């Protein structure tokens, strides 16, 4: 059995760990004891190390000592820092782009330049700004807060701010844009458009792509899409792989852009394999591009990987051989549903670490799964938050959306610490 190293420690990595452990021995370097990942390491007779996954010397030592053959990375900053590059240098088979390939995510300007060349009709009017005078001039041209501010670098899904939603009034938008400019040296100001937001995610071997079921994400902290943007409070997918407001031709337009982008990025060298996903708006004027991510989304990965019918280890084999196709990478036709559980302070203020209780047995008896993220286990039923991110996800599936939704909220009811928080309206479809 091949030995596979997984780097990263969120809910996305928890579901990846589950998938990898079905066909490979799982190894991991973790900054803390994520219960979901540790369980899968033990189930697969692998090994984990508590340490810094960014420490390349530590990674190198672990790979050599444990004779690891495969490396999976799907965390934005680990990709930017070149952990896949390191794994390749060590002779490992890899799932995930090099740092150069991941530039489609860590440089929004680079991504926009690519789309401008490949599909200019999908571009929303924008300007990349590198000085305060130009920033003042550009924002001055907008009516009130009818613009969007996009930081140039990685923000973990929390940096893009929309006028009238995340900031109110021209001055507040200017102040945020100014802070991004000071941090990154550049900032993107984009027109605010009306439409329905969606993502299209695809697995790729660097040549071929297979589009996954389309997911609908809940990126705002509170019910009815109120409050600050977050890493995602929940996610769902439909049996037909589409969303109610989408047609297959919409997905085809996005798929073509993704395919062309992979071809563009890999023109000279194979820089990109693994997962790429694009954020899009469906507007009256057609499909518009928002951004690329160079890895699985979180929570989208939980939904998509629970729909995967083909063993993940087989999918990776086809990626390494560059033989990936819809024939050897199949998805189930079901409804999937994920709700993230968070601390009451999440995305609002920097909260203290907190201990909390969880009845995992009762949750599992409700036909739900638990994927731990920023959490470690203290004892049976007792847990502690790590950092200030999301704590764990509850996932279900069903033959209807209502069935999956009912299972999820039933599993949560009376089984989690009453101080914890979550959105009660996952399943409602909002424009965002």
Coordinates of C-alpha atoms in Angstrom, one line a residue:
X1 CA 0.0 0.0 0.0
X2 CA 1.4 3.4 -1.0
X3 CA 2.2 5.9 1.7
X4 CA 0.6 9.3 1.3
X5 CA 1.5 12.5 3.1
X6 CA -1.4 15.0 3.6
X7 CA -0.4 18.5 4.7
X8 CA -3.0 20.9 6.1
X9 CA -5.5 20.6 9.0
X10 CA -9.0 22.0 8.2
X11 CA -12.3 20.4 7.5
X12 CA -11.2 20.1 3.8
X13 CA -8.2 18.1 5.0
X14 CA -10.4 16.0 7.3
X15 CA -12.5 14.8 4.3
X16 CA -9.4 14.3 2.2
X17 CA -7.9 12.2 5.0
X18 CA -11.1 10.0 4.9
X19 CA -10.8 9.6 1.2
X20 CA -7.1 8.9 1.1
X21 CA -7.2 6.4 4.0
X22 CA -9.6 4.2 1.9
X23 CA -6.8 3.2 -0.5
X24 CA -3.5 4.5 0.9
X25 CA -1.6 4.5 4.2
X26 CA -2.1 8.1 5.5
X27 CA 0.7 10.2 6.9
X28 CA 0.3 13.7 8.2
X29 CA 2.2 16.6 9.7
X30 CA -0.2 18.6 11.8
X31 CA 0.2 21.8 13.9
X32 CA -2.3 20.2 16.4
X33 CA -4.2 17.0 16.9
X34 CA -7.1 17.2 14.5
X35 CA -9.3 14.3 15.7
X36 CA -10.7 13.5 12.2
X37 CA -7.3 13.3 10.6
X38 CA -5.7 11.4 13.4
X39 CA -8.5 8.8 13.3
X40 CA -7.9 8.2 9.6
X41 CA -4.1 8.0 10.1
X42 CA -4.7 5.3 12.7
X43 CA -7.3 3.5 10.6
X44 CA -4.9 3.2 7.6
X45 CA -1.9 2.2 9.8
X46 CA 0.0 5.4 8.9
X47 CA 1.7 7.9 11.2
X48 CA 1.3 11.5 12.1
X49 CA 3.7 14.1 13.5
X50 CA 2.8 17.3 15.5
X51 CA 4.9 20.0 13.9
X52 CA 4.8 22.9 11.4
X53 CA 3.8 21.7 7.9
X54 CA 5.6 24.9 6.5
X55 CA 8.9 23.6 7.8
X56 CA 10.5 22.2 4.7
X57 CA 13.3 20.5 6.5
X58 CA 10.9 18.7 8.8
X59 CA 8.8 17.6 5.8
X60 CA 11.9 16.4 4.0
X61 CA 13.0 14.4 7.0
X62 CA 9.6 12.9 7.6
X63 CA 9.2 11.9 3.9
X64 CA 12.7 10.2 3.8
X65 CA 12.3 8.4 7.2
X66 CA 8.8 7.1 6.5
X67 CA 9.6 6.3 2.8
X68 CA 6.5 8.3 1.7
X69 CA 5.6 8.1 -2.0
X70 CA 2.6 10.5 -2.5
X71 CA 1.9 14.0 -1.3
X72 CA -1.5 15.8 -1.3
X73 CA -1.7 19.5 -0.6
X74 CA -4.9 21.5 -0.9
X75 CA -4.3 24.5 1.4
X76 CA -3.8 27.9 -0.3
X77 CA -0.8 29.2 1.7
X78 CA 1.0 25.8 1.7
X79 CA 0.7 25.7 -2.1
X80 CA 2.0 29.3 -2.4
X81 CA 5.0 28.4 -0.2
X82 CA 5.9 25.6 -2.6
X83 CA 5.2 22.4 -0.6
X84 CA 4.2 20.6 -3.8
X85 CA 7.5 21.8 -5.4
X86 CA 9.4 20.2 -2.5
X87 CA 7.5 16.9 -2.8
X88 CA 8.3 16.8 -6.5
X89 CA 12.0 17.5 -5.8
X90 CA 11.9 14.5 -3.4
X91 CA 10.5 12.3 -6.2
X92 CA 7.0 12.0 -4.8
X93 CA 3.8 11.7 -6.9
X94 CA 1.7 14.8 -6.1
X95 CA -1.8 16.1 -6.0
X96 CA -1.9 19.9 -6.1
X97 CA -0.2 22.7 -8.1
X98 CA 3.3 24.0 -7.8
X99 CA 3.7 27.5 -6.3
X100 CA 3.8 28.8 -9.9
X101 CA 0.6 27.0 -10.8
X102 CA -1.1 28.2 -7.7
X103 CA -0.4 31.8 -8.7
X104 CA -3.9 31.8 -10.3
X105 CA -5.1 32.0 -6.7
X106 CA -2.4 33.9 -4.8
X107 CA -2.3 36.7 -7.4
X108 CA -5.7 38.0 -8.4
X109 CA -4.1 40.3 -11.0
X110 CA -2.5 37.3 -12.7
X111 CA -5.8 35.4 -12.8
X112 CA -7.6 38.5 -14.3
X113 CA -4.8 38.8 -16.9
X114 CA -5.4 35.2 -18.0
X115 CA -9.1 35.6 -18.2
X116 CA -8.7 38.9 -20.1
X117 CA -6.8 36.9 -22.8
X118 CA -9.0 33.8 -22.8
X119 CA -12.5 35.1 -22.3
X120 CA -12.6 38.9 -22.2
X121 CA -16.4 38.9 -22.2
X122 CA -16.4 37.2 -18.8
X123 CA -14.4 40.1 -17.1
X124 CA -16.1 42.5 -14.8
X125 CA -14.7 46.0 -15.2
X126 CA -11.8 46.4 -12.8
X127 CA -8.6 48.3 -12.1
X128 CA -5.4 47.2 -10.4
X129 CA -4.1 50.1 -8.3
X130 CA -0.6 50.6 -7.0
X131 CA -0.7 54.1 -5.4
X132 CA -3.0 56.2 -3.2
X133 CA -3.5 59.0 -5.8
X134 CA -4.9 56.6 -8.4
X135 CA -7.0 54.8 -5.7
X136 CA -8.6 58.1 -4.7
X137 CA -9.3 59.0 -8.3
X138 CA -10.8 55.6 -9.2
X139 CA -13.1 55.3 -6.1
X140 CA -14.1 59.0 -6.7
X141 CA -15.7 57.9 -10.0
X142 CA -18.2 55.5 -8.3
X143 CA -21.6 56.5 -6.9
X144 CA -21.4 55.9 -3.2
X145 CA -20.3 52.3 -2.5
X146 CA -21.2 50.6 -5.8
X147 CA -17.8 48.9 -6.0
X148 CA -15.9 45.9 -4.7
X149 CA -12.4 45.9 -3.0
X150 CA -10.2 42.8 -3.7
X151 CA -6.9 42.4 -1.9
X152 CA -4.1 41.1 -4.3
X153 CA -3.0 38.2 -2.0
X154 CA -4.4 35.3 -0.1
X155 CA -7.1 36.0 2.5
X156 CA -8.6 32.6 3.2
X157 CA -11.9 33.6 1.6
X158 CA -12.4 36.6 3.9
X159 CA -10.7 39.5 2.2
X160 CA -13.0 40.5 -0.7
X161 CA -15.4 43.2 0.5
X162 CA -18.6 44.3 -1.4
X163 CA -20.0 47.8 -1.2
X164 CA -23.3 48.1 0.6
X165 CA -22.7 44.6 2.2
X166 CA -19.3 44.6 3.9
X167 CA -18.7 48.4 3.9
X168 CA -21.1 51.3 3.7
X169 CA -20.3 54.5 1.9
X170 CA -17.4 55.5 -0.3
X171 CA -15.1 56.6 2.5
X172 CA -15.3 53.3 4.4
X173 CA -14.6 51.4 1.1
X174 CA -11.6 53.8 0.4
X175 CA -10.2 53.1 3.9
X176 CA -10.3 49.4 3.5
X177 CA -8.8 49.6 0.0
X178 CA -6.1 51.8 1.4
X179 CA -5.2 49.2 4.0
X180 CA -5.0 46.5 1.3
X181 CA -2.7 48.7 -0.8
X182 CA -0.4 49.3 2.3
X183 CA -0.3 45.5 2.9
X184 CA 0.2 44.1 -0.6
X185 CA 1.5 47.0 -2.7
X186 CA -1.6 46.8 -4.9
X187 CA -5.4 46.5 -4.7
X188 CA -8.1 45.7 -7.2
X189 CA -11.2 47.9 -7.4
X190 CA -14.1 46.2 -9.4
X191 CA -17.6 47.2 -10.4
X192 CA -20.3 45.7 -8.3
X193 CA -22.6 43.5 -10.4
X194 CA -26.0 42.0 -9.7
X195 CA -26.3 38.3 -10.1
X196 CA -26.2 34.8 -8.6
X197 CA -22.9 33.6 -7.4
X198 CA -21.8 30.0 -7.9
X199 CA -18.6 28.0 -8.2
X200 CA -17.4 25.4 -10.7
X201 CA -14.8 23.0 -9.4
X202 CA -12.8 20.6 -11.6
X203 CA -10.3 17.8 -11.0
X204 CA -7.4 18.0 -13.5
X205 CA -4.4 15.9 -14.5
X206 CA -2.9 19.0 -16.1
X207 CA -4.4 18.2 -19.5
X208 CA -7.9 16.9 -19.0
X209 CA -10.6 18.1 -16.5
X210 CA -13.5 16.5 -14.9
X211 CA -16.1 18.9 -13.5
X212 CA -17.5 18.0 -10.1
X213 CA -21.1 18.5 -9.0
X214 CA -21.8 22.3 -8.6
X215 CA -22.1 23.5 -5.1
X216 CA -23.9 26.5 -3.4
X217 CA -21.9 28.0 -0.6
X218 CA -23.0 30.2 2.3
X219 CA -20.1 32.7 2.7
X220 CA -21.8 35.0 5.2
X221 CA -21.6 34.6 9.0
X222 CA -25.3 35.0 9.9
X223 CA -28.7 33.8 8.6
X224 CA -30.1 35.5 5.5
X225 CA -26.6 36.2 4.3
X226 CA -26.1 38.9 7.0
X227 CA -22.8 39.9 8.7
X228 CA -19.2 39.6 7.6
X229 CA -17.9 37.2 4.9
X230 CA -16.3 34.0 6.2
X231 CA -14.6 30.9 5.0
X232 CA -18.1 29.4 4.5
X233 CA -20.8 28.5 6.9
X234 CA -22.4 25.7 4.9
X235 CA -22.7 24.2 1.5
X236 CA -25.1 22.1 -0.6
X237 CA -25.3 20.3 -3.9
X238 CA -28.2 18.9 -5.9
X239 CA -28.8 15.4 -7.4
X240 CA -28.4 16.6 -11.0
X241 CA -25.0 18.3 -10.3
X242 CA -26.5 21.7 -11.1
X243 CA -28.2 24.5 -9.1
X244 CA -31.8 25.6 -9.7
X245 CA -30.7 28.8 -11.4
X246 CA -28.1 27.2 -13.7
X247 CA -28.3 25.4 -17.1
X248 CA -25.8 22.9 -18.4
X249 CA -24.7 25.6 -20.9
X250 CA -23.7 27.9 -18.0
X251 CA -21.4 25.1 -16.6
X252 CA -20.0 24.5 -20.1
X253 CA -19.0 28.2 -20.4
X254 CA -17.2 28.0 -17.1
X255 CA -15.6 24.6 -17.9
X256 CA -14.2 25.9 -21.1
X257 CA -12.5 28.8 -19.3
X258 CA -11.1 26.4 -16.7
X259 CA -9.8 24.0 -19.4
X260 CA -8.2 26.8 -21.3
X261 CA -6.7 28.2 -18.1
X262 CA -5.1 24.9 -17.3
X263 CA -3.7 24.7 -20.8
X264 CA -2.4 28.3 -20.5
X265 CA -0.7 27.7 -17.1
X266 CA 0.8 24.3 -18.2
X267 CA 2.0 25.6 -21.6
X268 CA 5.7 25.3 -20.7
X269 CA 5.8 22.9 -17.8
X270 CA 3.3 20.8 -15.9
X271 CA 2.7 23.3 -13.0
X272 CA -1.0 22.5 -12.3
X273 CA -2.6 19.2 -11.3
X274 CA -5.2 18.5 -8.6
X275 CA -8.2 20.8 -8.3
X276 CA -9.0 24.2 -9.7
X277 CA -12.2 26.1 -9.1
X278 CA -13.7 29.2 -10.4
X279 CA -16.1 31.6 -8.8
X280 CA -18.6 33.1 -11.2
X281 CA -21.7 35.3 -11.3
X282 CA -24.7 34.6 -13.5
X283 CA -25.9 38.0 -14.6
X284 CA -28.3 39.4 -17.2
X285 CA -25.2 40.2 -19.2
X286 CA -24.1 36.5 -19.1
X287 CA -21.6 34.6 -17.0
X288 CA -18.9 36.8 -15.3
X289 CA -15.7 35.6 -13.7
X290 CA -14.9 36.4 -10.0
X291 CA -11.7 34.4 -9.1
X292 CA -9.8 31.1 -9.3
X293 CA -8.8 28.9 -6.4
X294 CA -6.0 26.4 -6.8
X295 CA -7.4 23.8 -4.4
X296 CA -10.6 22.3 -3.0
X297 CA -12.9 24.8 -1.4
X298 CA -13.9 24.4 2.3
X299 CA -16.7 23.4 2.9
X300 CA -17.2 22.5 -0.8
X301 CA -14.7 19.7 -0.6
X302 CA -16.8 18.0 2.0
X303 CA -19.8 17.9 -0.3
X304 CA -17.9 17.0 -3.5
X305 CA -15.8 14.2 -2.0
X306 CA -18.8 12.7 -0.3
X307 CA -20.4 12.5 -3.8
X308 CA -17.3 10.9 -5.4
X309 CA -18.1 7.3 -6.5
X310 CA -14.7 6.4 -7.8
X311 CA -12.1 5.7 -5.0
X312 CA -10.0 8.8 -4.6
X313 CA -6.8 6.7 -4.8
X314 CA -7.9 5.7 -8.3
X315 CA -8.6 9.2 -9.3
X316 CA -5.1 10.2 -8.3
X317 CA -3.6 7.3 -10.3
X318 CA -5.4 8.7 -13.4
X319 CA -4.1 12.2 -12.6
X320 CA -0.5 10.9 -12.5
X321 CA -0.9 9.0 -15.8
X322 CA -2.8 11.9 -17.4
X323 CA -5.7 9.6 -18.2
X324 CA -8.4 11.4 -16.2
X325 CA -11.9 11.3 -17.7
X326 CA -15.6 11.2 -16.8
X327 CA -15.4 7.4 -17.4
X328 CA -12.9 6.9 -14.6
X329 CA -13.9 9.7 -12.3
X330 CA -17.6 9.3 -11.4
X331 CA -19.9 11.0 -9.0
X332 CA -23.1 9.8 -7.2
X333 CA -26.4 11.4 -8.0
X334 CA -27.5 12.6 -4.5
X335 CA -28.2 15.7 -2.5
X336 CA -25.4 16.8 -0.1
X337 CA -25.6 19.1 2.8
X338 CA -23.0 20.6 5.1
X339 CA -23.3 23.0 8.1
X340 CA -20.2 24.4 9.9
X341 CA -20.3 24.9 13.7
X342 CA -18.3 27.8 15.0
X343 CA -17.6 29.7 18.2
X344 CA -19.9 32.6 19.0
X345 CA -17.0 35.0 18.2
X346 CA -16.1 33.6 14.8
X347 CA -15.5 36.2 12.1
X348 CA -16.7 39.0 14.5
X349 CA -13.9 39.4 17.0
X350 CA -10.8 37.5 18.1
X351 CA -12.2 35.1 20.7
X352 CA -10.5 33.1 23.4
X353 CA -9.9 29.4 23.1
X354 CA -12.9 27.6 24.5
X355 CA -13.7 24.1 25.7
X356 CA -17.0 22.6 24.6
X357 CA -18.9 19.3 24.6
X358 CA -20.1 17.3 21.7
X359 CA -22.2 14.1 21.6
X360 CA -20.5 12.4 18.6
X361 CA -22.2 9.1 19.1
X362 CA -25.7 10.7 18.8
X363 CA -24.6 12.7 15.7
X364 CA -23.4 9.6 13.9
X365 CA -26.6 7.8 14.8
X366 CA -28.5 10.5 12.9
X367 CA -26.7 9.4 9.7
X368 CA -24.4 12.4 9.8
X369 CA -20.7 12.7 9.6
X370 CA -18.4 15.0 11.6
X371 CA -15.3 16.7 10.1
X372 CA -13.2 18.5 12.6
X373 CA -11.3 21.7 11.7
X374 CA -9.9 24.0 14.3
X375 CA -10.5 21.6 17.2
X376 CA -8.6 19.1 19.3
X377 CA -10.0 16.4 21.6
X378 CA -9.4 16.7 25.4
X379 CA -11.3 13.6 26.4
X380 CA -14.3 11.6 25.4
X381 CA -17.0 14.2 24.5
X382 CA -14.8 17.1 25.5
X383 CA -13.0 19.3 22.9
X384 CA -11.1 22.6 22.7
X385 CA -11.0 25.2 20.0
X386 CA -7.6 25.9 18.3
X387 CA -7.2 29.4 17.0
X388 CA -10.2 31.4 15.9
X389 CA -11.4 29.5 12.8
X390 CA -14.4 27.2 12.2
X391 CA -14.6 24.3 14.7
X392 CA -16.2 21.3 12.8
X393 CA -18.6 20.5 10.0
X394 CA -21.7 18.3 10.1
X395 CA -22.4 16.6 6.8
X396 CA -25.4 14.6 5.5
X397 CA -26.8 13.4 2.2
X398 CA -30.2 12.3 1.0
X399 CA -32.6 11.5 -1.9
X400 CA -34.0 15.0 -1.5
X401 CA -32.7 18.3 -0.2
X402 CA -35.2 18.3 2.6
X403 CA -34.2 14.8 3.7
X404 CA -30.5 15.8 3.8
X405 CA -31.3 19.1 5.6
X406 CA -33.6 17.4 8.2
X407 CA -30.9 14.8 9.0
X408 CA -28.2 17.6 9.5
X409 CA -30.2 19.8 11.8
X410 CA -31.6 16.8 13.7
X411 CA -28.0 15.7 14.3
X412 CA -27.1 19.1 15.6
X413 CA -30.1 19.5 17.8
X414 CA -29.3 18.8 21.5
X415 CA -26.0 17.2 20.6
X416 CA -23.7 20.2 20.5
X417 CA -22.7 22.6 23.2
X418 CA -25.4 25.3 23.5
X419 CA -22.8 28.1 23.4
X420 CA -21.7 27.1 19.9
X421 CA -23.2 28.8 16.8
X422 CA -24.2 27.9 13.3
X423 CA -26.5 29.1 10.5
X424 CA -30.1 27.8 10.8
X425 CA -31.0 28.6 7.2
X426 CA -28.6 26.4 5.1
X427 CA -30.8 25.2 2.2
X428 CA -32.4 28.6 1.5
X429 CA -31.1 29.9 -1.8
X430 CA -29.9 33.5 -1.7
X431 CA -28.3 35.9 -4.2
X432 CA -24.8 36.7 -3.1

